[in-house]
Amino acid sequence: MHIDKDLVAAAATPLVLAILAEGESYGYAILKRVRALSEGELEWTDGMLYPLLHRLLRLGYVTTEWRTSPEGRRRKYYMVTEDGRAALADQQRQWATVTRALNDVWPGSGVLLTGLGEA
Amino acid sequence: MESLESQIAEWRAYVANAPGVNGHDVDELEDHLRHQISELNAAGLTADESFLVAVKRLGDLDDLSREFAREHSGRLWKQLVLSGDDEPARASSGWFEPLAFAVAAAVVVQVARLAAGFPDEEPTWLARNATLFVLPFLAAYFARRRQLDTRHWGLTALPFVLAALVVNIYPWGADSATEALVTLHLPVVLWFVVAYPYMGGTVGSHARRMDFVRFTGEWFIYYVLIALGGGVLMGLTAGILEPTGVDVERIAEWVLPSGAAGGVIVAAWLVESKQRVVENMAPVLTMLFTPLFAVMLACAAVVYAATGLGGAFDRDLVSVFDALLVVVLALVLYGMSARDPATSSPGWMDGIQLVAVVSALVLDLMVLGAMIARIGDLGFTANRTAALGLNFVLLVNLAGAAWLSARFLTGRSTLHRLERWQTSYLPVFAVWAATVVVVLPPVFAFD
């Protein structure tokens, strides 16, 4: 299934924040998690994740730290902040509203993310 | 494996050259690339194949660099001048236009000087209107450069017209203190008016406001450099012409005012088109002077507190402290605007800056306390009101900045908040300066 570019872009921030809310992570692992979560349906160009992460950093939603990876390379880890958690909660409310509206106007489809409404 | 390493090195060099991408970004992308390669390797691809797939997955470099540049607009702006792919006509063909505006400003200033008979006579209207002869040309230069429409041109011109009316219609008394205050504050007001066309009318944008702060700092550096060069030129000219019996002072009367006026526009043009030069210098200057000021201010604060000089201040001292706070604020603002957006965690410079700001605040509070006590006895005058008002406006700004940067240093706030505080505060300065120009004179009966 092809997912519209704008929709992918809109989902990127809450998705990344939610993944970081599970625990600190780094670029490559975040992308793998996105693929796993969406079963490969959310197609990102790998590189685009990094400008997004830098934006979250500038807004104070995440902090970062350079560490040495198990393979001995320098790796940049990202951790979500309190502000980031607040932003995530806000995003969740927005998505819940959108989902509810779509659910109402598409009766019977039933497949829309009902779980999100309780999030 | 050897060839893979050289391929990665080549890729690194290529990516590092892309606009908007800096060294740390490349490190991060390389880690990603290597991770991907080793996984593809494990899945059975050869080193070569893994490399190709991994690079392909990172995406088109142009798109990637555009995304990075959009996020780090400060970096993009460094690159624009060099590559200039987007606006090829900007850097090279642009010199005629600024020159025309500079000459126009120079001519207008000269006409005004002749009309006033300066320097044989020194009518106060000349000093009062001085910036009105120059800054409209700067505003017009930006309005043209940003290709503003008619409505925006009108909104740019309106404040100049109003300012010209106000300062020339008010019935100034002889030796009027409020007139001197207007002479001092009008340039500030008009500089903020220039911000409007500079930002292309988008005065609400915090990023553009920060750009204007950066522009102001760089413009100042260029202007000082031009003035120094001009001074050397004038000195040499005088030395050469002296023996021929030419009246050098007469020449200086003609050259200096026009040079000073034209320099305003030339400096702005240089900032716009040759940013790279000053951009490398400005952060260095801030780095040099912030610690020096911090030491000076901290020592002064200790001395004042220990010797108890705090009780015996007069008005002049408040003016000195106003100037001091302006300089500290300029350092803080400029240091902030010149900051590399990539390093958003606090460094030692932030600590030093905080020392400077807090020391300045402590000193200023002592002065302010003494001053308010004395005003109780002596009452308000225009000068005292202006000095105290400015002091208060600066104090609030620096106190907010100190509070936020302390929180930033302890990791409880972000640089973004600090920048927001400063860019949101900018209109307060404009409003205060405008108040001194428009409201204060009638309140104190133009005296």
XYZ file of C-alpha atoms in Angstrom:
566
model
C 0.000 0.000 0.000
C 1.267 3.451 -0.867
C 0.910 6.011 1.901
C 0.704 9.624 0.878
C 3.897 11.640 1.411
C 2.203 14.346 3.469
C 0.681 11.767 5.741
C 4.049 10.106 6.270
C 5.552 13.469 7.089
C 2.761 14.300 9.529
C 3.124 10.964 11.297
C 6.905 11.192 11.551
C 7.154 13.436 14.618
C 4.709 11.575 16.883
C 6.145 8.271 15.740
C 9.729 9.198 16.534
C 8.735 10.793 19.840
C 6.769 7.709 20.801
C 9.681 5.416 19.947
C 12.030 7.558 22.032
C 9.487 7.557 24.859
C 10.003 3.778 25.001
C 13.671 4.398 25.736
C 16.719 6.174 24.357
C 17.794 5.190 20.887
C 19.834 6.223 17.841
C 19.054 6.886 14.199
C 19.419 3.482 12.671
C 17.553 1.718 15.473
C 14.715 4.250 15.293
C 14.275 3.577 11.594
C 14.253 -0.161 12.156
C 11.602 0.294 14.800
C 9.490 2.423 12.442
C 9.710 -0.286 9.789
C 8.784 -2.976 12.277
C 5.866 -0.980 13.672
C 4.407 -0.159 10.273
C 5.317 -3.555 8.809
C 7.286 -1.758 6.137
C 4.363 0.360 4.994
C 5.754 3.680 6.150
C 8.491 4.340 3.616
C 11.090 6.842 4.640
C 14.258 7.802 2.932
C 16.683 6.920 5.701
C 18.555 10.208 5.634
C 15.427 12.281 6.274
C 15.217 11.035 9.828
C 18.224 13.114 10.858
C 16.955 16.595 9.991
C 13.774 15.606 11.849
C 15.753 14.543 14.920
C 17.675 17.818 14.804
C 14.445 19.753 14.705
C 13.207 17.902 17.801
C 16.538 18.726 19.431
C 16.190 22.418 18.653
C 12.664 22.474 20.041
C 13.959 20.837 23.212
C 11.888 17.683 22.781
C 14.949 15.460 22.858
C 18.497 15.667 24.154
C 21.471 13.907 22.666
C 24.761 12.404 23.660
C 27.665 11.015 21.667
C 28.724 7.604 22.898
C 30.789 4.737 21.627
C 28.754 1.956 20.106
C 29.485 -1.737 20.832
C 31.229 -1.813 17.433
C 33.550 0.969 18.576
C 32.071 3.733 16.430
C 30.901 7.127 17.602
C 27.141 7.087 17.810
C 24.652 9.815 18.674
C 21.942 8.731 21.122
C 18.666 10.577 21.528
C 16.616 10.788 24.709
C 13.154 12.277 25.051
C 12.695 15.192 27.495
C 9.733 16.255 29.601
C 8.846 18.781 26.909
C 9.027 15.985 24.380
C 6.639 13.869 26.410
C 4.251 16.788 26.677
C 4.454 17.327 22.914
C 3.816 13.638 22.365
C 0.736 13.740 24.602
C -0.491 16.741 22.655
C 0.093 14.943 19.342
C -1.763 11.935 20.653
C -4.779 14.088 21.443
C -4.689 15.606 17.966
C -4.422 12.246 16.247
C -7.180 10.829 18.425
C -9.461 13.642 17.330
C -8.639 13.118 13.678
C -9.139 9.383 13.983
C -12.460 9.812 15.738
C -13.683 12.199 13.066
C -12.647 9.842 10.301
C -14.225 6.900 12.084
C -17.485 8.789 12.337
C -17.584 9.757 8.717
C -16.494 6.320 7.459
C -19.065 4.140 9.172
C -18.444 0.435 9.149
C -14.829 0.661 8.114
C -13.978 -0.203 11.706
C -10.327 -0.699 10.865
C -9.118 2.724 11.884
C -6.802 2.803 14.813
C -9.382 2.559 17.547
C -6.657 2.020 20.111
C -5.360 5.506 19.559
C -8.555 7.012 20.924
C -7.718 5.771 24.397
C -4.081 6.748 24.202
C 37.276 -4.480 2.808
C 39.946 -1.958 1.910
C 37.921 -0.717 -1.033
C 34.817 -0.369 1.127
C 36.724 1.934 3.473
C 37.879 4.110 0.596
C 34.362 4.160 -0.809
C 33.030 5.331 2.535
C 35.757 7.952 2.781
C 34.834 9.239 -0.664
C 31.164 9.286 0.248
C 31.997 11.202 3.433
C 33.902 13.853 1.544
C 31.061 14.203 -0.925
C 28.364 14.515 1.735
C 30.444 16.902 3.829
C 30.451 19.330 0.902
C 26.687 19.512 0.713
C 25.171 22.777 1.901
C 23.631 22.656 5.371
C 25.438 19.484 6.437
C 28.218 19.806 9.002
C 30.858 17.452 10.350
C 28.758 16.022 13.171
C 25.916 15.302 10.771
C 28.294 13.382 8.563
C 29.522 11.358 11.554
C 25.965 10.498 12.380
C 25.103 9.578 8.803
C 28.266 7.505 8.526
C 27.317 5.503 11.601
C 23.964 4.884 9.960
C 25.585 3.879 6.694
C 27.990 1.448 8.348
C 25.212 -0.093 10.380
C 23.179 -0.642 7.252
C 26.148 -2.057 5.341
C 27.000 -4.567 8.036
C 23.412 -5.724 8.191
C 23.163 -6.143 4.445
C 26.501 -7.928 4.551
C 25.173 -10.334 7.120
C 22.194 -10.941 4.853
C 24.532 -12.140 2.154
C 25.298 -9.127 -0.022
C 28.870 -8.328 -0.991
C 30.592 -5.275 0.450
C 30.128 -3.403 -2.820
C 26.452 -4.222 -3.094
C 25.834 -3.363 0.541
C 27.490 -0.003 0.090
C 25.406 0.849 -2.958
C 22.131 -0.168 -1.340
C 22.942 1.637 1.890
C 23.828 4.873 0.083
C 20.723 4.614 -2.037
C 18.584 4.179 1.068
C 19.985 7.298 2.660
C 18.358 9.151 -0.179
C 19.218 11.741 -2.774
C 21.903 14.058 -1.456
C 20.258 17.187 -2.836
C 17.004 16.412 -1.028
C 18.863 15.485 2.109
C 20.964 18.612 2.112
C 17.877 20.730 1.504
C 16.202 19.159 4.531
C 19.259 19.755 6.677
C 19.499 23.293 5.422
C 15.844 23.965 6.133
C 16.296 22.788 9.693
C 19.573 24.645 10.158
C 18.786 27.820 8.284
C 21.798 29.505 9.849
C 24.024 27.074 8.045
C 22.170 27.407 4.800
C 22.783 31.085 4.886
C 26.533 30.473 5.073
C 26.345 28.483 1.885
C 24.066 30.716 -0.115
C 26.779 33.222 -0.784
C 29.251 30.689 -2.037
C 27.169 28.479 -4.252
C 24.283 30.848 -4.911
C 22.466 28.283 -7.041
C 19.077 29.642 -6.097
C 19.763 33.272 -6.862
C 22.595 33.486 -9.345
C 22.079 37.198 -9.979
C 22.531 38.255 -6.388
C 26.202 38.312 -5.598
C 27.717 39.677 -8.776
C 25.323 42.074 -10.473
C 24.066 43.659 -7.281
C 26.647 46.384 -6.743
C 25.050 49.080 -8.871
C 21.842 49.291 -6.885
C 23.355 49.733 -3.417
C 25.774 52.233 -4.885
C 22.907 54.282 -6.294
C 21.188 54.351 -2.898
C 24.474 55.183 -1.151
C 25.110 58.095 -3.519
C 21.557 59.336 -3.056
C 21.957 59.297 0.741
C 25.333 61.030 0.424
C 23.854 63.764 -1.762
C 20.870 64.365 0.521
C 23.133 64.651 3.560
C 25.346 67.074 1.666
C 22.401 69.253 0.653
C 21.198 69.297 4.254
C 24.664 70.216 5.456
C 24.916 73.118 3.013
C 21.441 74.313 3.949
C 22.393 74.281 7.605
C 25.744 75.935 6.999
C 27.451 73.231 9.056
C 30.061 73.306 10.569
C 30.143 77.136 10.831
C 26.665 76.998 12.291
C 25.167 74.116 14.180
C 21.385 74.292 14.058
C 19.802 71.585 16.177
C 17.460 70.483 13.375
C 20.417 69.038 11.521
C 21.377 66.571 14.269
C 17.723 65.873 15.044
C 16.975 64.921 11.437
C 20.334 63.357 10.580
C 19.159 59.753 10.470
C 16.060 60.791 8.528
C 18.362 61.775 5.662
C 20.000 58.365 5.535
C 17.894 55.492 6.842
C 14.987 55.928 4.379
C 17.469 55.017 1.650
C 18.536 51.940 3.559
C 14.882 50.961 3.985
C 14.239 51.569 0.284
C 17.263 49.471 -0.614
C 15.869 46.551 1.377
C 12.340 47.081 0.084
C 13.659 46.806 -3.471
C 15.908 43.894 -2.660
C 13.064 41.969 -1.012
C 10.779 42.942 -3.907
C 8.022 44.265 -1.688
C 4.659 45.161 -3.166
C 3.092 48.603 -3.072
C 1.315 48.070 0.227
C 4.530 47.056 1.949
C 6.349 50.000 0.393
C 3.689 52.230 1.884
C 4.009 50.618 5.305
C 7.779 51.080 5.084
C 7.497 54.750 4.215
C 4.754 55.658 6.694
C 6.861 55.594 9.904
C 9.500 57.780 8.254
C 6.884 60.341 7.287
C 5.366 60.290 10.772
C 8.794 60.613 12.398
C 9.717 63.525 10.140
C 6.449 65.275 11.016
C 6.771 64.699 14.747
C 10.358 65.867 15.172
C 9.867 68.942 13.007
C 6.416 70.077 14.138
C 7.066 69.919 17.862
C 7.815 73.443 19.165
C 11.212 72.816 20.743
C 12.370 75.193 23.438
C 15.860 76.683 23.434
C 18.505 74.262 24.770
C 15.766 71.699 25.052
C 16.639 68.467 26.871
C 13.790 66.595 25.206
C 15.138 67.608 21.805
C 18.517 66.114 22.706
C 16.725 62.951 23.807
C 14.889 62.776 20.496
C 18.198 63.176 18.661
C 19.478 60.153 20.579
C 16.395 57.955 20.333
C 15.181 58.631 16.798
C 18.010 56.580 15.194
C 16.930 53.593 17.300
C 13.311 53.982 16.257
C 14.242 54.304 12.597
C 16.572 51.328 12.788
C 13.614 49.241 13.901
C 11.645 50.717 11.015
C 14.348 49.414 8.673
C 13.734 45.982 10.187
C 10.342 45.949 8.463
C 11.595 45.933 4.861
C 14.623 43.884 5.937
C 12.305 41.102 7.060
C 10.256 41.479 3.917
C 7.261 42.517 6.015
C 7.191 39.284 8.045
C 7.863 40.981 11.382
C 6.118 38.204 13.291
C 8.704 35.599 12.380
C 11.094 34.932 15.229
C 13.690 33.439 12.913
C 13.669 36.580 10.765
C 13.956 38.742 13.856
C 17.061 36.811 14.828
C 18.365 37.379 11.307
C 17.862 41.083 11.814
C 19.797 40.976 15.082
C 22.598 39.185 13.270
C 22.417 41.728 10.489
C 22.640 44.593 12.974
C 25.764 43.160 14.594
C 27.472 42.500 11.301
C 26.452 45.827 9.871
C 28.017 47.496 12.883
C 31.303 45.633 12.401
C 31.426 46.499 8.717
C 30.573 50.112 9.413
C 33.351 50.433 11.965
C 35.791 48.865 9.503
C 34.710 51.249 6.754
C 35.001 54.186 9.159
C 38.518 53.133 10.154
C 39.539 52.799 6.519
C 37.973 56.147 5.761
C 39.855 57.699 8.672
C 43.176 56.392 7.361
C 42.337 57.662 3.890
C 41.435 61.122 5.202
C 44.570 61.285 7.329
C 46.822 60.388 4.423
C 45.033 62.803 2.116
C 45.529 65.569 4.619
C 49.225 64.693 4.934
C 49.718 64.730 1.168
C 47.731 67.880 0.424
C 49.017 69.980 3.336
C 52.202 71.129 1.554
C 50.258 72.221 -1.526
C 48.353 74.750 0.540
C 44.929 73.231 -0.042
C 42.541 73.755 2.876
C 42.194 70.173 4.067
C 39.469 70.985 6.550
C 37.226 72.265 3.792
C 37.625 68.952 1.981
C 36.841 67.009 5.135
C 33.642 69.019 5.552
C 32.487 67.737 2.193
C 33.776 64.195 2.366
C 33.021 63.152 5.946
C 29.228 63.606 6.115
C 28.677 62.051 2.705
C 31.056 59.217 3.448
C 29.343 58.496 6.745
C 25.934 58.455 5.045
C 26.980 56.345 2.069
C 28.821 53.952 4.361
C 25.546 53.032 6.056
C 24.198 51.569 2.837
C 27.483 50.122 1.628
C 27.922 48.315 4.960
C 24.411 46.880 4.661
C 25.134 45.733 1.140
C 28.379 44.105 2.275
C 26.595 42.246 5.054
C 24.041 41.012 2.549
C 26.445 39.886 -0.132
C 29.697 39.076 1.638
C 28.415 37.423 4.773
C 31.079 34.773 4.894
C 33.842 37.235 5.622
C 32.304 38.841 8.659
C 30.547 35.698 9.749
C 33.870 34.114 10.577
C 35.018 37.177 12.432
C 31.949 38.090 14.450
C 31.751 34.979 16.665
C 35.469 35.381 17.345
C 34.936 38.966 18.462
C 32.093 37.903 20.738
C 34.271 35.115 22.129
C 37.037 37.623 22.840
C 34.991 40.328 24.465
C 32.405 38.382 26.425
C 35.020 37.021 28.900
C 36.726 40.424 29.155
C 33.450 42.129 29.946
C 32.564 39.380 32.389
C 35.803 39.938 34.313
C 35.428 43.713 34.260
C 31.819 43.614 35.415
C 32.403 41.030 38.120
C 35.299 43.072 39.538
C 33.254 46.267 39.423
C 30.344 44.593 41.178
C 32.614 43.366 43.985
C 34.302 46.765 44.352
C 31.000 48.649 44.429
C 29.501 46.268 46.934
C 32.605 46.353 49.170
C 33.275 50.094 49.156
C 29.640 51.070 49.377
C 29.834 53.647 46.587
C 26.287 52.653 45.830
C 24.722 55.572 47.669
C 26.248 58.515 45.849
C 25.307 58.195 42.202
C 24.242 61.023 39.991
C 22.393 61.087 36.717
C 25.484 60.817 34.541
C 26.291 57.521 36.121
C 22.873 56.154 35.211
C 23.612 57.066 31.608
C 26.955 55.276 31.843
C 25.188 52.215 33.184
C 22.586 52.431 30.439
C 25.415 52.322 27.919
C 26.977 49.413 29.780
C 23.763 47.415 29.785
C 23.283 48.125 26.081
C 26.751 46.743 25.377
C 26.154 43.656 27.525
C 22.829 43.102 25.815
C 24.462 43.524 22.416
C 27.060 40.896 23.323
C 24.390 38.519 24.564
C 22.139 39.027 21.556
C 24.919 38.845 19.062
C 26.503 35.813 20.674
C 23.126 34.157 20.467
C 22.467 35.007 16.854
C 25.949 33.912 15.780
C 25.615 30.594 17.553
C 25.864 27.428 15.538
C 22.384 25.915 15.784
C 23.900 22.425 15.862
C 25.476 22.895 19.284
C 22.373 23.343 21.343
C 23.861 22.073 24.581
C 25.397 24.603 26.967
C 29.125 25.317 26.798
C 31.602 27.293 28.883
C 30.820 30.458 26.912
C 27.253 30.347 28.176
C 28.561 30.242 31.729
C 30.800 33.248 31.154
C 27.971 35.115 29.506
C 25.798 34.440 32.523
C 28.512 35.821 34.822
C 28.634 38.990 32.726
C 24.864 39.411 32.739
C 24.443 38.742 36.453
C 27.279 41.120 37.387
C 25.767 43.817 35.202
C 22.402 43.242 36.873
C 23.850 43.495 40.381
C 25.669 46.720 39.502
C 22.629 48.147 37.858
C 20.328 47.356 40.754
C 22.628 49.300 43.072
C 22.597 52.295 40.741
C 18.877 52.091 40.244
C 18.210 51.926 43.973
C 20.310 55.034 44.598
C 18.707 56.826 41.683
C 15.139 56.149 42.723
C 15.910 57.351 46.233
C 17.221 60.612 44.813
C 14.342 61.131 42.453
C 12.155 61.063 45.543
C 13.951 64.258 46.616
C 14.543 65.949 43.280
C 11.549 64.923 41.157
C 11.428 63.803 37.534
C 13.057 65.529 34.607
C 12.980 64.429 30.981
C 16.542 63.152 31.155
C 15.953 61.212 34.347
C 12.785 59.691 32.967
C 14.493 58.609 29.767
C 17.542 57.228 31.557
C 15.460 55.399 34.144
C 13.010 54.065 31.586
C 15.782 52.674 29.406
C 17.425 51.231 32.471
C 14.215 49.504 33.447
C 13.602 48.120 29.961
C 17.133 46.720 29.834
C 16.952 45.401 33.366
C 13.832 43.385 32.664
C 15.354 41.981 29.504
C 18.621 40.960 31.128
C 16.916 39.558 34.207
C 14.767 37.378 31.961
C 17.808 36.367 29.946
C 19.799 35.544 33.105
C 16.962 33.464 34.501
C 16.474 31.532 31.266
C 20.166 30.987 30.639
C 20.631 29.748 34.201
C 17.873 27.248 33.520
C 19.475 26.400 30.191
C 22.840 25.819 31.865
C 21.321 23.474 34.409
C 19.547 21.625 31.652
C 16.026 22.644 32.659
C 15.309 24.781 29.647
C 16.342 25.006 26.005
C 18.234 27.480 23.923
C 15.090 27.836 21.879
C 13.255 29.387 24.864
C 16.102 31.818 25.425
C 16.058 32.893 21.800
C 12.306 33.281 21.923
C 12.571 35.547 24.946
C 14.987 37.834 23.145
C 13.169 37.928 19.827
C 9.836 38.500 21.582
C 11.376 41.346 23.553
C 12.707 43.276 20.550
C 9.477 45.267 19.986
C 9.692 46.534 23.581
C 12.892 48.410 22.697
C 11.245 49.896 19.642
C 8.187 50.952 21.614
C 10.264 52.535 24.372
C 12.411 54.505 21.909
C 9.275 55.648 20.092
C 7.746 56.715 23.411
C 10.750 58.900 24.166
C 10.484 60.499 20.728
C 6.727 61.018 20.622
C 5.379 61.157 24.173
C 8.136 62.548 26.370
C 8.542 65.979 24.681
C 4.905 67.084 25.171
C 4.871 65.655 28.705
C 7.851 67.817 29.656
C 6.603 70.813 27.652
C 9.369 70.483 24.992
C 11.829 71.712 27.563
